[in-house]
Tab-separated table of N, CA and C in Angstrom:
chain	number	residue	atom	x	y	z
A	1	UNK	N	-4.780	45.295	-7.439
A	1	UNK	CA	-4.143	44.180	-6.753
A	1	UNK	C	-2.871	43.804	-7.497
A	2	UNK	N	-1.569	43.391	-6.993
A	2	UNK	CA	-0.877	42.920	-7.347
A	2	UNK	C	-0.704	41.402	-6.817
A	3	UNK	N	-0.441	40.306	-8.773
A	3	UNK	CA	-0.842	39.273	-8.763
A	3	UNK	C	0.577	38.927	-9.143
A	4	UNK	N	1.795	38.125	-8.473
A	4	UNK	CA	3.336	38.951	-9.409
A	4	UNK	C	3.846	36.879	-9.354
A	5	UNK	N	3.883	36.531	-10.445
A	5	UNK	CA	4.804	35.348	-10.842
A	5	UNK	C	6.168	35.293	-10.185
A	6	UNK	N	6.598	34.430	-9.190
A	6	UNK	CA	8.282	34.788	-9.060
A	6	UNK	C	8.693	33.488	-9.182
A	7	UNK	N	9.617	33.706	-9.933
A	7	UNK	CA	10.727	32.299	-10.014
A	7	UNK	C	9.877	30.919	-10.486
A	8	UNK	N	8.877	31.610	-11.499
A	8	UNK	CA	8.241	29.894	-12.012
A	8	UNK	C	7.042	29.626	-11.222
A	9	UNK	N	6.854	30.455	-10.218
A	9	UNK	CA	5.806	30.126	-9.547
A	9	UNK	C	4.580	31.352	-9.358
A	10	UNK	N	3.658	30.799	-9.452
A	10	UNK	CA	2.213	31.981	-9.357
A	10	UNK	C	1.162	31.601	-8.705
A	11	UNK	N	0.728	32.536	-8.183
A	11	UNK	CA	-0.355	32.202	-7.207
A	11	UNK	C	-1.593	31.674	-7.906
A	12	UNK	N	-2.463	30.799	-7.072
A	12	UNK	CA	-3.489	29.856	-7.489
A	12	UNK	C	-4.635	30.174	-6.657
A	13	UNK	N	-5.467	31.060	-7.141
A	13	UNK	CA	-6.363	31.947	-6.319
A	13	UNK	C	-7.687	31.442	-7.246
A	14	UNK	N	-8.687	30.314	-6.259
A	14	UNK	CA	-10.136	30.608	-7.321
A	14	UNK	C	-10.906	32.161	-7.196
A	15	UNK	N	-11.769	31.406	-8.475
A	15	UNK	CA	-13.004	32.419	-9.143
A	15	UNK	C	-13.603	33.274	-7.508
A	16	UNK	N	-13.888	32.365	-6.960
A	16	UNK	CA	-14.868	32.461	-5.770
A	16	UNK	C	-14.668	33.767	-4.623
A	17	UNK	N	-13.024	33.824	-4.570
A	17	UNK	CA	-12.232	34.478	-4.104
A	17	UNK	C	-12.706	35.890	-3.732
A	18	UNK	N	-12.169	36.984	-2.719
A	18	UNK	CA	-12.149	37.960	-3.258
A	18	UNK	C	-11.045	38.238	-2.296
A	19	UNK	N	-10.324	39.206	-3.568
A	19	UNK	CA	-8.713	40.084	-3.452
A	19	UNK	C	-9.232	41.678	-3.498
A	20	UNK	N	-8.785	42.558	-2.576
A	20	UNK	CA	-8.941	43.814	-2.634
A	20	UNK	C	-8.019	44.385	-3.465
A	21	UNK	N	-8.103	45.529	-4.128
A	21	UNK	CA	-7.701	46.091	-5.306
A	21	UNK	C	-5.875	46.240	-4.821
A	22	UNK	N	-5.352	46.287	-3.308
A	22	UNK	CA	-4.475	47.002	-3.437
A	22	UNK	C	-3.991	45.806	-2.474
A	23	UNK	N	-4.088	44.616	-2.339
A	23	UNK	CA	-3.823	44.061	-1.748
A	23	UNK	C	-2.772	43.139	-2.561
A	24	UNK	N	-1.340	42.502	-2.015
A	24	UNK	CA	-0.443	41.746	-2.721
A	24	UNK	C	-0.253	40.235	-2.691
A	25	UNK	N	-0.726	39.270	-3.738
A	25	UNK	CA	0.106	37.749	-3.699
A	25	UNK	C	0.897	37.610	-4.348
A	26	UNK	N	2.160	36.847	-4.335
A	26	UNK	CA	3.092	36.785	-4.989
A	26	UNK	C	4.013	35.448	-4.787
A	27	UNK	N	3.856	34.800	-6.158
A	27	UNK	CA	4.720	33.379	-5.987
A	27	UNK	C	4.180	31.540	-5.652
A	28	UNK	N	4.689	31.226	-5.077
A	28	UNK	CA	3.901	30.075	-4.219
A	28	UNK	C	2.883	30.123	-3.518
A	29	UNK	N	1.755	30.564	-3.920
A	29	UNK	CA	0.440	30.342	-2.707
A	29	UNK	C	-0.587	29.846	-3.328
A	30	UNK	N	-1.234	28.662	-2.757
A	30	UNK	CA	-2.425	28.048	-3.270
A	30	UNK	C	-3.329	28.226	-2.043
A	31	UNK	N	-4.365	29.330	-2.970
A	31	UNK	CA	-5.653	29.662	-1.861
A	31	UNK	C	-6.483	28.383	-1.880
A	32	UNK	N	-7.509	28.455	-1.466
A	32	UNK	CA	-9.118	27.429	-1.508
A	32	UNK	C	-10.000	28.246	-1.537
A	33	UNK	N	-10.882	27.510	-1.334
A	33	UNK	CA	-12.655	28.432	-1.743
A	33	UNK	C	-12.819	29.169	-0.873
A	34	UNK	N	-13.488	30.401	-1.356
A	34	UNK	CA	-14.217	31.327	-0.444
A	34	UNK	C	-13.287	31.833	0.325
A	35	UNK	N	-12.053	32.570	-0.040
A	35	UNK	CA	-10.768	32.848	1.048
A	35	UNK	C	-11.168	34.079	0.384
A	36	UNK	N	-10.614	35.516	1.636
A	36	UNK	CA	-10.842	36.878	1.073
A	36	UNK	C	-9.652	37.275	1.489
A	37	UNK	N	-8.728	38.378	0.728
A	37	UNK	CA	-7.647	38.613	1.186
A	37	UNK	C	-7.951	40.239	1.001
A	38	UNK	N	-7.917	41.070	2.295
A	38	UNK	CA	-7.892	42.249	2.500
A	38	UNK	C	-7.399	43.800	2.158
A	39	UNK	N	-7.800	44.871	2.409
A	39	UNK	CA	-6.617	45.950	1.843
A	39	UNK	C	-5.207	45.955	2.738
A	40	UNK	N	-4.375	46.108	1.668
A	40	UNK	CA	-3.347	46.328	2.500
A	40	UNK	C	-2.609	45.030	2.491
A	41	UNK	N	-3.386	43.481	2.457
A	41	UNK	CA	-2.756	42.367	3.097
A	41	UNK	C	-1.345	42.068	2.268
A	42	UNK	N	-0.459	41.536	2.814
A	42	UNK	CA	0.488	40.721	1.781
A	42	UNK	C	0.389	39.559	1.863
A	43	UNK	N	0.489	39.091	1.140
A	43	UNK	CA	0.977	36.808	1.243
A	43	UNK	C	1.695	36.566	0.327
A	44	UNK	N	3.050	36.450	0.644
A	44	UNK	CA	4.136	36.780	-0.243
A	44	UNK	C	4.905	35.567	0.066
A	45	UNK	N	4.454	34.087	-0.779
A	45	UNK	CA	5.412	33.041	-1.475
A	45	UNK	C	6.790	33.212	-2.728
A	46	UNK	N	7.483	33.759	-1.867
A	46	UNK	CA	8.717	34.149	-3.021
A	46	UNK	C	9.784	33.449	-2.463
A	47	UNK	N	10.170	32.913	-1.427
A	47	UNK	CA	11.164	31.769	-0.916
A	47	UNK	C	10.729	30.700	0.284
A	48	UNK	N	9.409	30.085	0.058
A	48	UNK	CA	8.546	29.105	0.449
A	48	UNK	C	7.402	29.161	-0.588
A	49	UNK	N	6.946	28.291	0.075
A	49	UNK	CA	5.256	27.892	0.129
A	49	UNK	C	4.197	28.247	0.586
A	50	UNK	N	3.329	28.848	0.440
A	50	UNK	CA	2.187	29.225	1.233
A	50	UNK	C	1.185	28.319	0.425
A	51	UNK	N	-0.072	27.408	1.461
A	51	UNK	CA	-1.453	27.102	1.165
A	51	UNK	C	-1.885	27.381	2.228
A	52	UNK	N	-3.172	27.484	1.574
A	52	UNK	CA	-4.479	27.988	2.147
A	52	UNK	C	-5.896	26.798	2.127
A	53	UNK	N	-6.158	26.735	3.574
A	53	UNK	CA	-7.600	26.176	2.964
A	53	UNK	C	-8.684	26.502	2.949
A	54	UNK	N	-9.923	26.483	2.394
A	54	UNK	CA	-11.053	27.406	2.173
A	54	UNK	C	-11.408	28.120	3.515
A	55	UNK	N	-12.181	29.194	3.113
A	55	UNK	CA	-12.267	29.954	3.949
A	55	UNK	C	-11.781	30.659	4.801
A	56	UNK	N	-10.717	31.175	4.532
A	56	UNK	CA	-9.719	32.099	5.279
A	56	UNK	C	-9.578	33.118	4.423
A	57	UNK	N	-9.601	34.445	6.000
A	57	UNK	CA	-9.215	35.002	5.564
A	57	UNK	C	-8.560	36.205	5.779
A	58	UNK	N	-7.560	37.381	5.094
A	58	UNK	CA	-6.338	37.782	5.522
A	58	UNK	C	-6.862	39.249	5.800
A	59	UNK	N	-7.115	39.303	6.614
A	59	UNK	CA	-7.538	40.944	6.747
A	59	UNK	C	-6.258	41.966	6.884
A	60	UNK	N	-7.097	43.338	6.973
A	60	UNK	CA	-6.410	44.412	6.168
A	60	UNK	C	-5.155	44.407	7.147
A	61	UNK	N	-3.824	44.831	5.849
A	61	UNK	CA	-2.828	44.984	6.717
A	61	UNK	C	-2.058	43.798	7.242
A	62	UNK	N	-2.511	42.790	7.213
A	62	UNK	CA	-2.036	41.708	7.609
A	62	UNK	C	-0.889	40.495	6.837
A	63	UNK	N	0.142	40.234	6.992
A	63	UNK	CA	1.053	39.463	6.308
A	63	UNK	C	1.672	38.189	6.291
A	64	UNK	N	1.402	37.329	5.404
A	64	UNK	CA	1.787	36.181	5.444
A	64	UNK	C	2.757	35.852	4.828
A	65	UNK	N	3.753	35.110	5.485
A	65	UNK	CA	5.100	34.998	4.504
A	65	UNK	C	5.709	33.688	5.052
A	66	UNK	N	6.624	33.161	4.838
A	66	UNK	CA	7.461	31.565	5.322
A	66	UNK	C	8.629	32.025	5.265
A	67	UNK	N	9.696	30.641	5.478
A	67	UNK	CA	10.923	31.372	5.562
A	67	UNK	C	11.942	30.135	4.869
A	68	UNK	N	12.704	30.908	3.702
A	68	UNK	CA	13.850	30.379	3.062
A	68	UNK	C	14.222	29.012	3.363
A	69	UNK	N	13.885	28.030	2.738
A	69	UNK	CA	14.562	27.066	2.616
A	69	UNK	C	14.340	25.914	4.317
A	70	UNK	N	13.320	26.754	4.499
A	70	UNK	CA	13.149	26.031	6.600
A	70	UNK	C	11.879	25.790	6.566
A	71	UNK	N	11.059	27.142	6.637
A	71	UNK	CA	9.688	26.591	6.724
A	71	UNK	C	8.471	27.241	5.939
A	72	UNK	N	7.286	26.543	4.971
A	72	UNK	CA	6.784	27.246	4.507
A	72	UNK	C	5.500	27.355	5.965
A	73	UNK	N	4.115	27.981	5.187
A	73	UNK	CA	3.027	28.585	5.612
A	73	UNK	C	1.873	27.747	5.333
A	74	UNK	N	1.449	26.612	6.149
A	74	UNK	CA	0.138	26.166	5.512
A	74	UNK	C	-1.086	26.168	6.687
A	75	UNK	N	-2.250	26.938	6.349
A	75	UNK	CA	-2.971	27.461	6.897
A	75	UNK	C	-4.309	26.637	6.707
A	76	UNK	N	-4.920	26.283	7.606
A	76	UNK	CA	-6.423	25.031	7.250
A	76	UNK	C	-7.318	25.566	6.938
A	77	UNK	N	-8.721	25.507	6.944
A	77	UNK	CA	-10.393	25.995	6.790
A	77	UNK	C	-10.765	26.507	8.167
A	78	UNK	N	-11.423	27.516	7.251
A	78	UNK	CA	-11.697	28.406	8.474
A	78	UNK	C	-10.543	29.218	9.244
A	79	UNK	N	-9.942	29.946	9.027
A	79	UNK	CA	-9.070	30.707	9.578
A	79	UNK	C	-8.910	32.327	9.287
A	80	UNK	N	-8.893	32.651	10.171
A	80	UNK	CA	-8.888	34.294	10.337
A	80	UNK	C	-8.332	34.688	10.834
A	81	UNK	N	-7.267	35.921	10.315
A	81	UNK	CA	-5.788	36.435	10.522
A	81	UNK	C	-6.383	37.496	10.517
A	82	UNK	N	-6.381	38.058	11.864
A	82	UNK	CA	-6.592	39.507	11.891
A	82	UNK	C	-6.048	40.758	11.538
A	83	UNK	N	-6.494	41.949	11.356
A	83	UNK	CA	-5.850	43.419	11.109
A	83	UNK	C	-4.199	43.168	11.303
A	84	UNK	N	-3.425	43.781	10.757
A	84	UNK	CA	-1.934	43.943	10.736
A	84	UNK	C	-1.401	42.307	11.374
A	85	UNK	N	-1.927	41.525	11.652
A	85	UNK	CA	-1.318	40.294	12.167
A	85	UNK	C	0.054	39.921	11.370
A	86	UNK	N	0.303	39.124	11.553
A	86	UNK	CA	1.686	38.398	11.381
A	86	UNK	C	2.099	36.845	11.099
A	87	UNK	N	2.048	36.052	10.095
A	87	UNK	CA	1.757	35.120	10.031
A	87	UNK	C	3.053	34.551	9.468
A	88	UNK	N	4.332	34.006	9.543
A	88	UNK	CA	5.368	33.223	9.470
A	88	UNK	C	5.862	32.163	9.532
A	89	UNK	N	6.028	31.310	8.567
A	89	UNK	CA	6.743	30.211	8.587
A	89	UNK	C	6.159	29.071	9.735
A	90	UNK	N	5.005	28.835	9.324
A	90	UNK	CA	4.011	27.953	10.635
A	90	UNK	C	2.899	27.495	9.787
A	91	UNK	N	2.329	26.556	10.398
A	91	UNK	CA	1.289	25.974	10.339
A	91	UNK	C	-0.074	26.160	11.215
A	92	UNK	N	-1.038	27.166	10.773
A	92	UNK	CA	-2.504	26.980	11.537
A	92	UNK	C	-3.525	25.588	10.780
A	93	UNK	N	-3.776	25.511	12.058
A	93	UNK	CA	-4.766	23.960	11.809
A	93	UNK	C	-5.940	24.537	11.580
A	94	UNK	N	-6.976	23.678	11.335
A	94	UNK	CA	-8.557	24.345	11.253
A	94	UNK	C	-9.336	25.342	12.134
A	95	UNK	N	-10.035	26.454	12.003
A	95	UNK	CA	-11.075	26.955	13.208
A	95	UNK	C	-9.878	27.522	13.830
A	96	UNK	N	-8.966	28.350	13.582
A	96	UNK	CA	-8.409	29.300	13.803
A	96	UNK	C	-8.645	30.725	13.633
A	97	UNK	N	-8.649	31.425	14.723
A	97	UNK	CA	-8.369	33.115	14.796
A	97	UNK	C	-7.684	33.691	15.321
A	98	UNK	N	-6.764	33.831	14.751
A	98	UNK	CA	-5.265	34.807	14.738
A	98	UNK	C	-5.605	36.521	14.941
A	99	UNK	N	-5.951	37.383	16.529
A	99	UNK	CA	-6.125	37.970	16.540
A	99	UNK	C	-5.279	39.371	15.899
A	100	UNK	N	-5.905	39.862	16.037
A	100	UNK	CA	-5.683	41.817	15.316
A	100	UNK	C	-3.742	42.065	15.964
A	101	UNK	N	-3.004	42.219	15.060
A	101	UNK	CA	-1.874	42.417	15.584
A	101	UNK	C	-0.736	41.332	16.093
A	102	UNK	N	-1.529	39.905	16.217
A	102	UNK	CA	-0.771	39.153	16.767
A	102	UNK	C	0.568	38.876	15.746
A	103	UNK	N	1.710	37.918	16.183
A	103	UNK	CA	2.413	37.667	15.752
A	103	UNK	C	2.494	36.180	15.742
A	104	UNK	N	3.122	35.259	15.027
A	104	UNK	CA	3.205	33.835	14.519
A	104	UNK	C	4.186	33.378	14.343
A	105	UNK	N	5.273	33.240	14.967
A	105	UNK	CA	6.425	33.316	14.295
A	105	UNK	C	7.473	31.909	13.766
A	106	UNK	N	7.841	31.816	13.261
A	106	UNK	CA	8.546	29.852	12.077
A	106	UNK	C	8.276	29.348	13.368
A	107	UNK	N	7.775	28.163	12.486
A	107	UNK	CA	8.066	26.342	12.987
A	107	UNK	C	7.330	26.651	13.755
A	108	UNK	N	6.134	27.552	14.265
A	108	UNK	CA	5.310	27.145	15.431
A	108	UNK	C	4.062	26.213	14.680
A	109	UNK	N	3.340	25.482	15.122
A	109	UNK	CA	1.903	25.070	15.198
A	109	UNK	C	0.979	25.523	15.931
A	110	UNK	N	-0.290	25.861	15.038
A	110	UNK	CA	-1.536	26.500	16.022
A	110	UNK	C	-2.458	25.137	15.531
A	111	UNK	N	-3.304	24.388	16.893
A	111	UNK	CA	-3.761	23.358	16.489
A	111	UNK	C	-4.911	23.969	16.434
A	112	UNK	N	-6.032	23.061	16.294
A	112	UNK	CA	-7.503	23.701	15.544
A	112	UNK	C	-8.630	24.600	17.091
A	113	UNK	N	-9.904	24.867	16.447
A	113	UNK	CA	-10.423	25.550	17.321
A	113	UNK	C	-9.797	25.983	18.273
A	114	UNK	N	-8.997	27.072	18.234
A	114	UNK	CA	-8.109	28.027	18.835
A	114	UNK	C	-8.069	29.481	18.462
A	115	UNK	N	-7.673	30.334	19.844
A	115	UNK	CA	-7.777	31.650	19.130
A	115	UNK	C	-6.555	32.183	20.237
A	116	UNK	N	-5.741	32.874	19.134
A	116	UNK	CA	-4.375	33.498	19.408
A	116	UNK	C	-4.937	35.327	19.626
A	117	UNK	N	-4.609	35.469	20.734
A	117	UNK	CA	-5.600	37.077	21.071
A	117	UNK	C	-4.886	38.157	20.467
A	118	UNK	N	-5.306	38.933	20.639
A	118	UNK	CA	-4.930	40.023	19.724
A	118	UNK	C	-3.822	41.046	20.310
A	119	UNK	N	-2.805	41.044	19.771
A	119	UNK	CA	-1.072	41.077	20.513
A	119	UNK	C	-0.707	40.585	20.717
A	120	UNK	N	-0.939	39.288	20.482
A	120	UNK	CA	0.155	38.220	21.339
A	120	UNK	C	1.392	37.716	20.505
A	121	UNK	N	2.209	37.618	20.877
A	121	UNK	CA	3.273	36.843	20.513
A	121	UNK	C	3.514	35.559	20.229
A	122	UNK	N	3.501	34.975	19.624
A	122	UNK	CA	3.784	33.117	19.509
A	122	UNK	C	5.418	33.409	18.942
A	123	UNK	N	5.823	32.846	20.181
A	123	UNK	CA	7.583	32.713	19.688
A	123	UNK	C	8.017	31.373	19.201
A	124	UNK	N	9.400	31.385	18.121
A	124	UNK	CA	9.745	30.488	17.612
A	124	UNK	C	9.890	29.076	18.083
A	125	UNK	N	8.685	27.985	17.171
A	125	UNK	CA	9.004	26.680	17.954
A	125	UNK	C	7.620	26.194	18.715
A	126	UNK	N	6.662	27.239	19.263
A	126	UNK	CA	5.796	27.112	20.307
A	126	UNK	C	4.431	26.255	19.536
A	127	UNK	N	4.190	25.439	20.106
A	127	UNK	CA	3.249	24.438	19.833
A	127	UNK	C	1.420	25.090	20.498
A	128	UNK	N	0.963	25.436	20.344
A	128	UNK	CA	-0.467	25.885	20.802
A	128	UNK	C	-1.761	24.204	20.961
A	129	UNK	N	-2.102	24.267	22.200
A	129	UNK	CA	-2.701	22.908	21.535
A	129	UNK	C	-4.201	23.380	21.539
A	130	UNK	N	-4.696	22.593	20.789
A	130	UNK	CA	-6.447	22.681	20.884
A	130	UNK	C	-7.320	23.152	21.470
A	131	UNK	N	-8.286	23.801	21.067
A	131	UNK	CA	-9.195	24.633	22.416
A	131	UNK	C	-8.747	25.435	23.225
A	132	UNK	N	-8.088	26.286	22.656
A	132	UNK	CA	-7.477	27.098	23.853
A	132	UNK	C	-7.242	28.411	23.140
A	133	UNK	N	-7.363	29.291	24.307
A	133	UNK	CA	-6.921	30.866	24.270
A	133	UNK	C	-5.716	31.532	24.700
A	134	UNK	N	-4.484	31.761	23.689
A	134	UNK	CA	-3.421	32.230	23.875
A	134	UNK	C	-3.276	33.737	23.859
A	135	UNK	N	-2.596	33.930	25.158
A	135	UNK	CA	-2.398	35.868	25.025
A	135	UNK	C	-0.882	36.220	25.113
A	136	UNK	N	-0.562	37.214	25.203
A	136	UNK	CA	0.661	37.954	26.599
A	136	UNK	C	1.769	37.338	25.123
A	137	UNK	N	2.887	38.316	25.343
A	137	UNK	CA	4.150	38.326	25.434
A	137	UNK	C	5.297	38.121	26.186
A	138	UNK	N	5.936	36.856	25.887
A	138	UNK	CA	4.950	35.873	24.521
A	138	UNK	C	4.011	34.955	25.039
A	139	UNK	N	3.204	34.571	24.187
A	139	UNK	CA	2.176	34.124	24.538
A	139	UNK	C	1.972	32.824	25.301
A	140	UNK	N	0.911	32.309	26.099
A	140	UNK	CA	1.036	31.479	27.097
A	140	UNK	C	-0.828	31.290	26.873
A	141	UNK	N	-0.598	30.115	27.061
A	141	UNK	CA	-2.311	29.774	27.437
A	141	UNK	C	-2.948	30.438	28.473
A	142	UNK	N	-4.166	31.212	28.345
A	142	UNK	CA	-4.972	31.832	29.410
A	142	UNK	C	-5.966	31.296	29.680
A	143	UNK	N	-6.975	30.145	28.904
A	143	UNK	CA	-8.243	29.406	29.365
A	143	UNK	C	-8.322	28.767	27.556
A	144	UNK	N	-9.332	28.125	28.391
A	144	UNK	CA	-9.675	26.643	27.284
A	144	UNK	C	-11.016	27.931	26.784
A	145	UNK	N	-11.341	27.356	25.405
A	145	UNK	CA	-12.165	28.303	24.791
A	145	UNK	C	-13.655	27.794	25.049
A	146	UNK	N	-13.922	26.838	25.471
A	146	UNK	CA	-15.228	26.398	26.203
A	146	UNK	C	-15.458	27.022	27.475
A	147	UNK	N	-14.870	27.757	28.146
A	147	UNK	CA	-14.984	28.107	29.232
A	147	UNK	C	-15.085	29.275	29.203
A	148	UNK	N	-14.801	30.214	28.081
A	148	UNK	CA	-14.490	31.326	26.968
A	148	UNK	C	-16.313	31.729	26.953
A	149	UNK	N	-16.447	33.300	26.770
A	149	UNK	CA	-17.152	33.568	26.218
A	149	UNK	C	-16.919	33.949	24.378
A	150	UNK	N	-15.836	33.105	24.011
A	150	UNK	CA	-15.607	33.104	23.124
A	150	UNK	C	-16.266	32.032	21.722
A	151	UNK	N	-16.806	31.065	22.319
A	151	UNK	CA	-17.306	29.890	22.330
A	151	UNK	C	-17.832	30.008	20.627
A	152	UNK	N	-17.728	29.580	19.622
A	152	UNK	CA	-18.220	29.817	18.570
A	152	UNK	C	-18.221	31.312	17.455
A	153	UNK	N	-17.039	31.941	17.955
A	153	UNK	CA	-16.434	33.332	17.503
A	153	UNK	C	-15.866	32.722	16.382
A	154	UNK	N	-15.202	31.795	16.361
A	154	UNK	CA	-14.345	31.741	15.247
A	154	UNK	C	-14.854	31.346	14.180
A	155	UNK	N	-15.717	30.232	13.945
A	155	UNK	CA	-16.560	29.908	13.240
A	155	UNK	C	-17.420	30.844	12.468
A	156	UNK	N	-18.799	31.974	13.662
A	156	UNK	CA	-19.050	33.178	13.083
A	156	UNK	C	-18.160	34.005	12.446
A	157	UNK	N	-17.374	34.366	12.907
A	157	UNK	CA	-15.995	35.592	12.481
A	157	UNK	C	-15.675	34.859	10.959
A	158	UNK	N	-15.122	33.610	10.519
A	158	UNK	CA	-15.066	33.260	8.933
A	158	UNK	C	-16.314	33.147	8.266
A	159	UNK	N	-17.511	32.908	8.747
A	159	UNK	CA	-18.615	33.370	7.997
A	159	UNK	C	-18.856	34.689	7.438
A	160	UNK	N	-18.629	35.181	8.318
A	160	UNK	CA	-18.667	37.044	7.990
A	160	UNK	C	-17.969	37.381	7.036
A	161	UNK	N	-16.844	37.422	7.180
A	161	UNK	CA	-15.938	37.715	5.948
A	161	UNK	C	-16.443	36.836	4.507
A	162	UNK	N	-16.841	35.735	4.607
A	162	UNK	CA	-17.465	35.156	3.127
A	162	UNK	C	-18.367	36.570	2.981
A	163	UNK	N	-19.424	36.412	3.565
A	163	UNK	CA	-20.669	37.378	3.653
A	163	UNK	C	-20.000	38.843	3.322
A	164	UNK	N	-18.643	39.039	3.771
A	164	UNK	CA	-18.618	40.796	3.204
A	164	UNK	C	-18.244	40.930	1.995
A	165	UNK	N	-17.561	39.768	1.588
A	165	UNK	CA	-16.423	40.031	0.302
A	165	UNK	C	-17.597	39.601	-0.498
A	166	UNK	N	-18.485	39.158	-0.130
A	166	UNK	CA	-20.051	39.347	-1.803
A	166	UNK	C	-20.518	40.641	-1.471
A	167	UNK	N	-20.417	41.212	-0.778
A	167	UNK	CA	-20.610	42.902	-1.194
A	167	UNK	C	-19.605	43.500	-1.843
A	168	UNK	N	-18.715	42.766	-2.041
A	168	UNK	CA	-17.553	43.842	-3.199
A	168	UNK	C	-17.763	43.432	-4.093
A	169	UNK	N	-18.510	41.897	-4.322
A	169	UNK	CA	-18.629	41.566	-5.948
A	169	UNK	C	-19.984	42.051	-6.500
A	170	UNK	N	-20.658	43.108	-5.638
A	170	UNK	CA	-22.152	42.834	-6.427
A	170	UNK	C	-21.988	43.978	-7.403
């Protein structure tokens, strides 16, 4: 794993954690408990801010970054950034899942229990509100997640990942 100090600043990753061997943080990022960061992932605080709140976590391939001097990255509990996703200069609220591939892009907000599908686009600025399922390029609300056979995915889906990353520590 690369763990890289930039400019005075270093990442703040607990014990609890688990980082895959080849996976990169660097700079400004304060994780929380029980966050797993994937192979492949980046979360690269080198001209923002990145936090994290417990339980998230960055699967493989997937990159988190903010942007210069505009906007950093702060991400709530419970959140899951899927495979190669894309995570930029935004704010996810709680009970978030940021599907496989999606994109995130500055100054948007994802509000809580929400799930951004997997490809979708969130273009610059776009507000996501609560309970809801965003798809398409770029993305647009497709149904409220109660109505979803999605109904409690997101919740399971950050359990799991706690549950896998104690099989890398045993």
């Amino acid at each position: 794993m690369i763990i890289k100090e930039i400019r005075g600043k270093s990442p703040k990753i607990p014990n609890d954690c688990f980082v895959a061997e080849n996976a990169t943080i660097v700079g400004d990022v304060v994780m929380g408990d029980q966050c797993s960061v994937w192979f492949n992932a980046v979360i690269r605080g080198d001209v923002n801010s990145i936090v994290m709140g417990n339980k998230v976590n960055v699967q493989d391939g997937a990159v988190v970054h903010c942007t210069y001097e505009k906007h950093p990255t702060t991400i709530g509990n419970n959140v899951s950034i899927g495979h190669n996703a894309l995570v930029h200069g935004c704010t996810i609220h709680d009970n978030v899942l940021i599907g496989m591939g999606a994109i995130v892009m500055d100054n948007c907000i994802v509000h809580s229990n929400t799930i951004i599908a997997a490809g979708a686009v969130l273009t610059q600025n776009t507000i996501v509100e609560s309970g809801c399922i965003y798809a398409g390029v770029p993305a647009k609300k497709v149904k409220d997640i109660s109505e979803s056979d999605f109904a409690g995915e997101v919740e399971r889906i950050a359990n799991n990942y706690v549950m896998y990353s104690s099989w890398y520590k045993e």
